[in-house]
Coordinates of C-alpha atoms and ligand atoms in Angstrom, one line a residue:
M1363 CA 95.7 120.8 99.0
G1364 CA 96.4 121.0 102.7
G1365 CA 96.5 117.8 104.8
T1366 CA 98.7 116.8 107.7
I1367 CA 101.7 117.9 105.7
A1368 CA 100.4 121.4 106.2
G1369 CA 99.1 120.7 109.7
A1370 CA 99.9 122.4 112.9
A1371 CA 99.7 121.1 116.5
S1372 CA 100.0 122.9 119.8
S1373 CA 103.2 121.1 120.7
A1374 CA 106.1 119.4 118.7
S1375 CA 105.3 116.0 120.4
N1376 CA 101.7 116.0 119.4
H1377 CA 101.1 113.9 116.3
T1378 CA 97.4 113.3 116.5
S1379 CA 95.5 116.3 117.9
Y1380 CA 96.5 118.8 115.2
K1381 CA 94.6 120.8 112.6
A1382 CA 95.3 119.7 109.0
G1383 CA 95.8 122.3 106.3
Q1384 CA 97.0 125.3 108.4
I1385 CA 100.3 126.2 106.8
G1386 CA 100.6 127.7 103.4
L1387 CA 102.6 125.9 100.7
E1388 CA 105.0 128.8 100.2
Q1389 CA 105.9 128.5 103.8
L1390 CA 106.4 124.7 103.7
V1391 CA 108.7 125.0 100.7
E1392 CA 110.6 127.9 102.3
A1393 CA 111.2 125.8 105.4
V1394 CA 113.2 123.2 103.6
P1395 CA 116.6 124.5 102.3
A1396 CA 117.0 121.7 99.7
L1397 CA 113.5 122.5 98.3
R1398 CA 114.3 126.2 98.2
E1399 CA 117.4 125.4 96.2
S1400 CA 115.4 123.1 93.9
A1401 CA 112.9 125.8 93.4
Q1402 CA 115.6 127.8 91.6
T1403 CA 117.1 124.8 89.7
Y1404 CA 113.7 123.6 88.5
D1405 CA 111.9 126.9 88.2
L1406 CA 109.3 125.6 90.7
L1407 CA 105.9 127.3 90.5
V1408 CA 104.1 127.1 93.9
E1409 CA 100.4 127.5 94.1
E1410 CA 97.5 126.5 96.4
V1411 CA 94.3 125.0 94.9
A1412 CA 92.8 124.3 98.3
R1413 CA 93.9 124.0 101.9
I1414 CA 91.7 121.3 103.5
D1415 CA 91.6 118.2 105.7
S1416 CA 91.3 115.6 103.0
K1417 CA 88.4 113.9 104.8
D1418 CA 86.4 116.9 103.7
M1419 CA 87.3 116.5 100.0
D1420 CA 84.4 117.2 97.7
F1421 CA 83.5 117.2 94.1
A1422 CA 84.0 121.0 93.5
I1423 CA 87.5 120.8 94.9
L1424 CA 88.4 117.7 92.9
A1425 CA 87.0 119.2 89.7
R1426 CA 89.0 122.4 90.3
L1427 CA 92.2 120.4 91.0
A1428 CA 91.7 118.3 87.8
Q1429 CA 91.2 121.4 85.8
R1430 CA 94.3 123.1 87.1
V1431 CA 96.4 120.0 86.7
A1432 CA 95.2 119.6 83.1
Q1433 CA 95.9 123.3 82.4
L1434 CA 99.4 123.1 83.8
L1435 CA 100.3 119.8 82.0
A1436 CA 99.2 121.3 78.7
Q1437 CA 101.9 123.9 79.0
D1438 CA 105.1 123.0 77.1
D1439 CA 107.3 124.5 79.9
V1440 CA 105.7 122.3 82.6
Q1441 CA 107.4 119.0 83.1
A1442 CA 105.4 117.7 86.1
V1443 CA 103.0 118.5 88.8
V1444 CA 103.5 117.7 92.5
I1445 CA 100.5 117.8 94.7
T1446 CA 100.7 118.0 98.5
H1447 CA 97.6 116.3 99.9
G1448 CA 96.2 114.8 103.1
T1449 CA 96.8 111.0 103.4
D1450 CA 93.2 110.1 104.3
T1451 CA 91.6 110.4 100.8
L1452 CA 94.9 110.6 98.8
E1453 CA 94.1 107.3 97.1
E1454 CA 90.7 108.7 95.9
T1455 CA 92.3 111.8 94.4
A1456 CA 95.1 109.8 92.8
F1457 CA 92.6 107.4 91.2
F1458 CA 90.3 110.2 90.1
L1459 CA 93.1 112.1 88.4
Q1460 CA 94.5 109.0 86.7
A1461 CA 91.1 107.8 85.5
L1462 CA 90.1 111.2 84.2
L1463 CA 93.4 112.5 82.8
G1464 CA 95.7 109.5 82.3
P1465 CA 98.5 112.1 82.0
A1466 CA 101.6 111.5 79.8
K1467 CA 103.6 113.7 82.2
P1468 CA 104.0 112.8 85.9
V1469 CA 101.5 113.9 88.5
V1470 CA 103.0 113.1 91.9
L1471 CA 100.9 113.2 95.1
T1472 CA 102.8 113.4 98.4
C1473 CA 101.7 113.8 102.0
A1474 CA 102.8 113.4 105.6
M1475 CA 101.7 111.5 108.6
R1476 CA 103.1 114.0 111.0
P1477 CA 102.1 117.7 111.1
A1478 CA 104.6 120.3 110.0
T1479 CA 105.1 121.4 113.6
A1480 CA 106.3 117.9 114.7
L1481 CA 109.8 117.6 116.2
V1482 CA 110.7 115.3 113.3
P1483 CA 108.1 115.9 110.5
D1484 CA 108.1 113.6 107.5
G1485 CA 106.6 116.1 105.1
P1486 CA 109.9 117.8 104.0
Q1487 CA 111.6 114.5 102.9
N1488 CA 108.4 113.3 101.2
M1489 CA 108.3 116.6 99.2
L1490 CA 111.9 116.2 98.2
D1491 CA 111.3 112.6 97.2
A1492 CA 108.2 113.7 95.2
L1493 CA 110.3 116.3 93.4
A1494 CA 112.9 113.6 92.5
V1495 CA 110.1 111.5 91.0
A1496 CA 108.6 114.4 89.2
C1497 CA 112.0 115.1 87.6
H1498 CA 112.7 111.6 86.4
H1499 CA 113.0 111.5 82.6
A1500 CA 110.7 108.5 82.2
A1501 CA 108.0 109.3 84.8
Q1502 CA 104.4 109.4 83.6
G1503 CA 100.9 109.0 85.0
V1504 CA 99.6 109.6 88.5
V1505 CA 101.7 108.3 91.4
A1506 CA 101.9 108.8 95.2
V1507 CA 105.2 109.1 97.1
C1508 CA 105.3 108.5 100.8
A1509 CA 108.2 107.3 103.1
G1510 CA 110.5 106.7 100.1
V1511 CA 108.1 104.5 98.2
I1512 CA 106.5 105.2 94.8
H1513 CA 102.9 103.8 94.4
G1514 CA 100.8 103.8 91.3
A1515 CA 97.4 105.5 91.4
Q1516 CA 95.6 102.3 90.6
D1517 CA 97.1 100.4 93.5
V1518 CA 97.8 102.8 96.3
Q1519 CA 95.8 102.4 99.5
K1520 CA 96.3 103.9 103.0
V1521 CA 96.7 100.9 105.2
H1522 CA 97.9 102.3 108.5
P1523 CA 96.4 105.1 110.6
Y1524 CA 99.7 106.2 112.3
R1525 CA 103.0 104.9 111.0
L1526 CA 105.0 107.0 108.6
D1527 CA 105.0 104.3 105.9
A1528 CA 101.2 104.4 105.8
F1529 CA 100.5 103.3 102.2
S1530 CA 100.7 100.0 100.3
S1531 CA 100.3 98.9 96.7
G1532 CA 99.1 95.5 97.8
D1533 CA 99.8 92.5 95.6
A1534 CA 100.9 94.8 92.7
G1535 CA 103.8 96.2 94.8
P1536 CA 105.3 99.6 94.5
I1537 CA 106.6 101.2 91.3
G1538 CA 109.9 101.9 93.0
F1539 CA 111.8 103.6 95.8
V1540 CA 113.5 107.0 96.2
E1541 CA 116.9 106.5 97.8
E1542 CA 119.1 109.5 98.4
G1543 CA 117.3 111.4 95.7
R1544 CA 117.7 108.6 93.2
L1545 CA 115.0 106.3 91.9
R1546 CA 115.2 102.5 92.0
L1547 CA 112.3 101.4 89.8
V1548 CA 110.9 97.9 90.0
R1549 CA 108.0 98.1 87.6
N1550 CA 106.3 100.3 85.0
W1551 CA 104.8 103.7 85.4
P1552 CA 101.0 104.0 85.2
A1553 CA 99.7 104.1 81.6
A1554 CA 99.4 107.5 80.0
K1555 CA 95.7 106.9 79.4
G1556 CA 92.6 107.4 81.5
L1557 CA 90.0 104.8 82.4
A1558 CA 87.7 103.6 79.6
G1559 CA 84.1 104.7 79.6
V1560 CA 84.4 107.6 82.0
A1561 CA 83.4 111.2 81.7
S1562 CA 85.6 113.8 80.0
L1563 CA 87.2 116.6 81.9
E1564 CA 84.7 119.0 80.2
A1565 CA 81.8 116.9 81.6
V1566 CA 83.3 117.0 85.1
Q1567 CA 83.7 120.7 84.8
A1568 CA 80.1 121.2 83.6
A1569 CA 78.6 119.0 86.4
S1570 CA 77.3 120.9 89.4
A1571 CA 77.5 117.9 91.7
W1572 CA 78.6 114.3 91.9
P1573 CA 76.1 111.7 91.0
Y1574 CA 74.8 110.3 94.3
V1575 CA 76.7 107.1 94.7
E1576 CA 77.1 105.3 98.0
I1577 CA 79.3 102.4 99.3
V1578 CA 77.6 99.7 101.3
L1579 CA 79.2 96.7 103.0
S1580 CA 78.1 93.1 103.1
H1581 CA 78.6 91.6 106.6
A1582 CA 77.1 89.2 109.0
G1583 CA 73.5 90.1 109.8
A1584 CA 73.2 92.5 106.8
D1585 CA 69.7 93.0 105.4
G1586 CA 68.0 95.1 102.8
R1587 CA 66.8 98.1 104.9
L1588 CA 69.8 100.3 104.2
I1589 CA 69.6 99.7 100.5
D1590 CA 65.8 100.4 100.5
A1591 CA 66.4 103.6 102.4
L1592 CA 69.1 104.7 99.9
V1593 CA 66.8 104.0 97.0
R1594 CA 64.1 106.0 98.6
S1595 CA 66.5 108.9 99.1
G1596 CA 67.4 109.0 95.4
V1597 CA 70.7 107.2 95.2
Q1598 CA 71.9 107.0 91.6
G1599 CA 74.5 104.2 92.0
L1600 CA 75.7 101.7 94.6
V1601 CA 79.0 100.0 95.3
V1602 CA 78.8 96.9 97.4
A1603 CA 82.0 95.9 99.2
G1604 CA 81.3 92.1 99.3
T1605 CA 82.8 89.5 101.5
G1606 CA 85.7 87.5 100.2
N1607 CA 85.5 87.0 96.4
G1608 CA 82.5 89.3 96.2
T1609 CA 79.8 87.4 97.9
V1610 CA 76.9 89.3 99.4
H1611 CA 74.5 88.4 102.2
E1612 CA 71.4 87.0 100.6
A1613 CA 69.1 89.5 102.2
R1614 CA 71.2 92.5 101.1
L1615 CA 71.7 91.0 97.6
K1616 CA 67.9 90.7 97.2
A1617 CA 67.6 94.5 97.9
L1618 CA 70.5 95.3 95.6
L1619 CA 69.1 93.3 92.7
Q1620 CA 65.8 95.2 93.2
A1621 CA 67.6 98.5 93.1
Q1622 CA 69.4 97.3 89.9
A1623 CA 66.1 96.3 88.3
Q1624 CA 64.9 99.9 88.9
G1625 CA 67.9 101.2 86.8
I1626 CA 70.4 101.9 89.6
P1627 CA 73.8 100.5 88.6
V1628 CA 75.4 98.4 91.3
F1629 CA 79.2 97.7 91.2
L1630 CA 80.5 94.7 93.1
S1631 CA 83.9 95.1 94.8
T1632 CA 85.4 93.3 97.8
R1633 CA 86.1 94.3 101.4
C1634 CA 89.4 92.3 101.2
P1635 CA 92.3 94.8 101.1
L1636 CA 94.6 92.6 99.0
G1637 CA 94.2 90.7 95.7
Q1638 CA 91.5 91.1 93.1
L1639 CA 88.0 89.7 92.6
L1640 CA 87.9 86.6 90.3
K1641 CA 84.8 86.8 88.2
R1642 CA 82.2 84.1 89.1
D1643 CA 79.9 82.4 86.6
N1644 CA 76.4 84.0 86.5
E1645 CA 77.3 87.0 88.7
S1646 CA 74.2 89.2 88.8
L1647 CA 76.0 92.4 89.7
T1648 CA 78.8 94.3 87.7
T1649 CA 82.0 93.0 89.1
V1650 CA 84.9 95.5 89.2
C1651 CA 87.8 93.1 89.7
D1652 CA 90.7 95.4 90.3
L1653 CA 89.1 98.4 92.1
S1654 CA 88.8 98.9 95.8
P1655 CA 85.4 100.1 97.0
V1656 CA 86.4 103.8 97.1
Q1657 CA 87.9 103.6 93.6
A1658 CA 84.9 101.7 92.3
R1659 CA 82.7 104.6 93.6
I1660 CA 84.8 107.1 91.7
A1661 CA 84.7 105.0 88.6
L1662 CA 80.9 104.6 88.8
M1663 CA 80.4 108.4 89.3
L1664 CA 82.7 109.2 86.3
H1665 CA 80.7 106.6 84.4
L1666 CA 77.4 108.1 85.3
L1667 CA 78.7 111.6 84.4
S1668 CA 79.6 110.3 80.9
R1669 CA 76.0 109.4 80.1
Ligands
SIN1891 C1 94.2 114.6 105.8 O1 94.0 113.6 105.2 O2 94.0 115.8 105.4 C2 94.6 114.6 107.3 C3 95.3 113.4 107.6 C4 96.7 113.3 106.9 O3 97.0 114.0 106.1 O4 97.4 112.4 107.4

C-alpha cells in the first residue's frame, strides 16, 4: 500500500523529510535476502494494490484493498495475506478489514517508521516478522506487526510519531511477540468474524463514496457552532470524542442532541487513549465503549452503508 516502509529520502540519515510510497514492493522484497528465500519456500505472490502515503487513504482504495484481500483469502492455496502499509492510518485499515471481513485466515499489516533508504531501516525486519506471523498454524484475523510486537486490529493504535516501536494495544496488551522468527503468544487471535450490524463487502463495493461522517472533540470552551456547520453541510453521522468517561461540554452536547433529533446518528467515544468507556445511566448518545474515535467513525460508516 506504500507508506514509509516504501519511502525514499535524499540521504540515509534523513528519517523525517522523505516521500512515502516511492519504492515498489518487488524491489523491497528483493532487497532482503531472507525474504527472497522465503519467497521461494512459501510461494510468495507479490502485488501492489496502491502506493500511497497512508494519510491520503480514501474509500476507493480501502474498498479495493478489501475486495482483493477477500478474493485472495477465498483461494484454497492462499494461507495468509501480508499488507505493507503506512503507519499513520494503519489502525483504521486494520479495523476496517477486521470489521468487514473478520477473516478466518491471517491478514497481517506491517509497516516501518524509517524510510527504505535509511542507514538502518526497520521495514525489512518488520516484513520478516509479519511473514512469520502469517505462517503461524493458528493465526487468524487481522493483526498488525511492528517492532517485534503483534497487535490485534481492535486494539492497535499508533501512539508515537517517531520511535520504531510506535504502536500500542493499550490496556488489552499485544497478542504476542516475534522473536528470532518464532512467535511467543500471550493472548488469543482476533475472532474470525466481522463486526455485527455493518455493511457487507458487496455493499462496500457497490457504494460510490463513504457516508459523510466526521469526528469532533469535546474540549474546554467547545460550543455548538462546529456541529451546526457540519449539519448544514450535510453530515450523515458524527463521532464525538468526549472527555474522560465520555462527557461532552454542555454547549456542544446541546448541538449534538439537536443533530441526533434530526436523524443524524451520533456515536460517543473518548479522547482518552487507554481504557474503555463505562456506560453511564441515561446517556443520550450511542456509547461505543471499546472503540477509539477513528474506529468508531469506520464502524458508523459501515453501519450507515448497511442501511
Ligand atoms: C504513511 O503513513 O504512509 C507515512 C508514515 C509512515 O508510514 O510511518
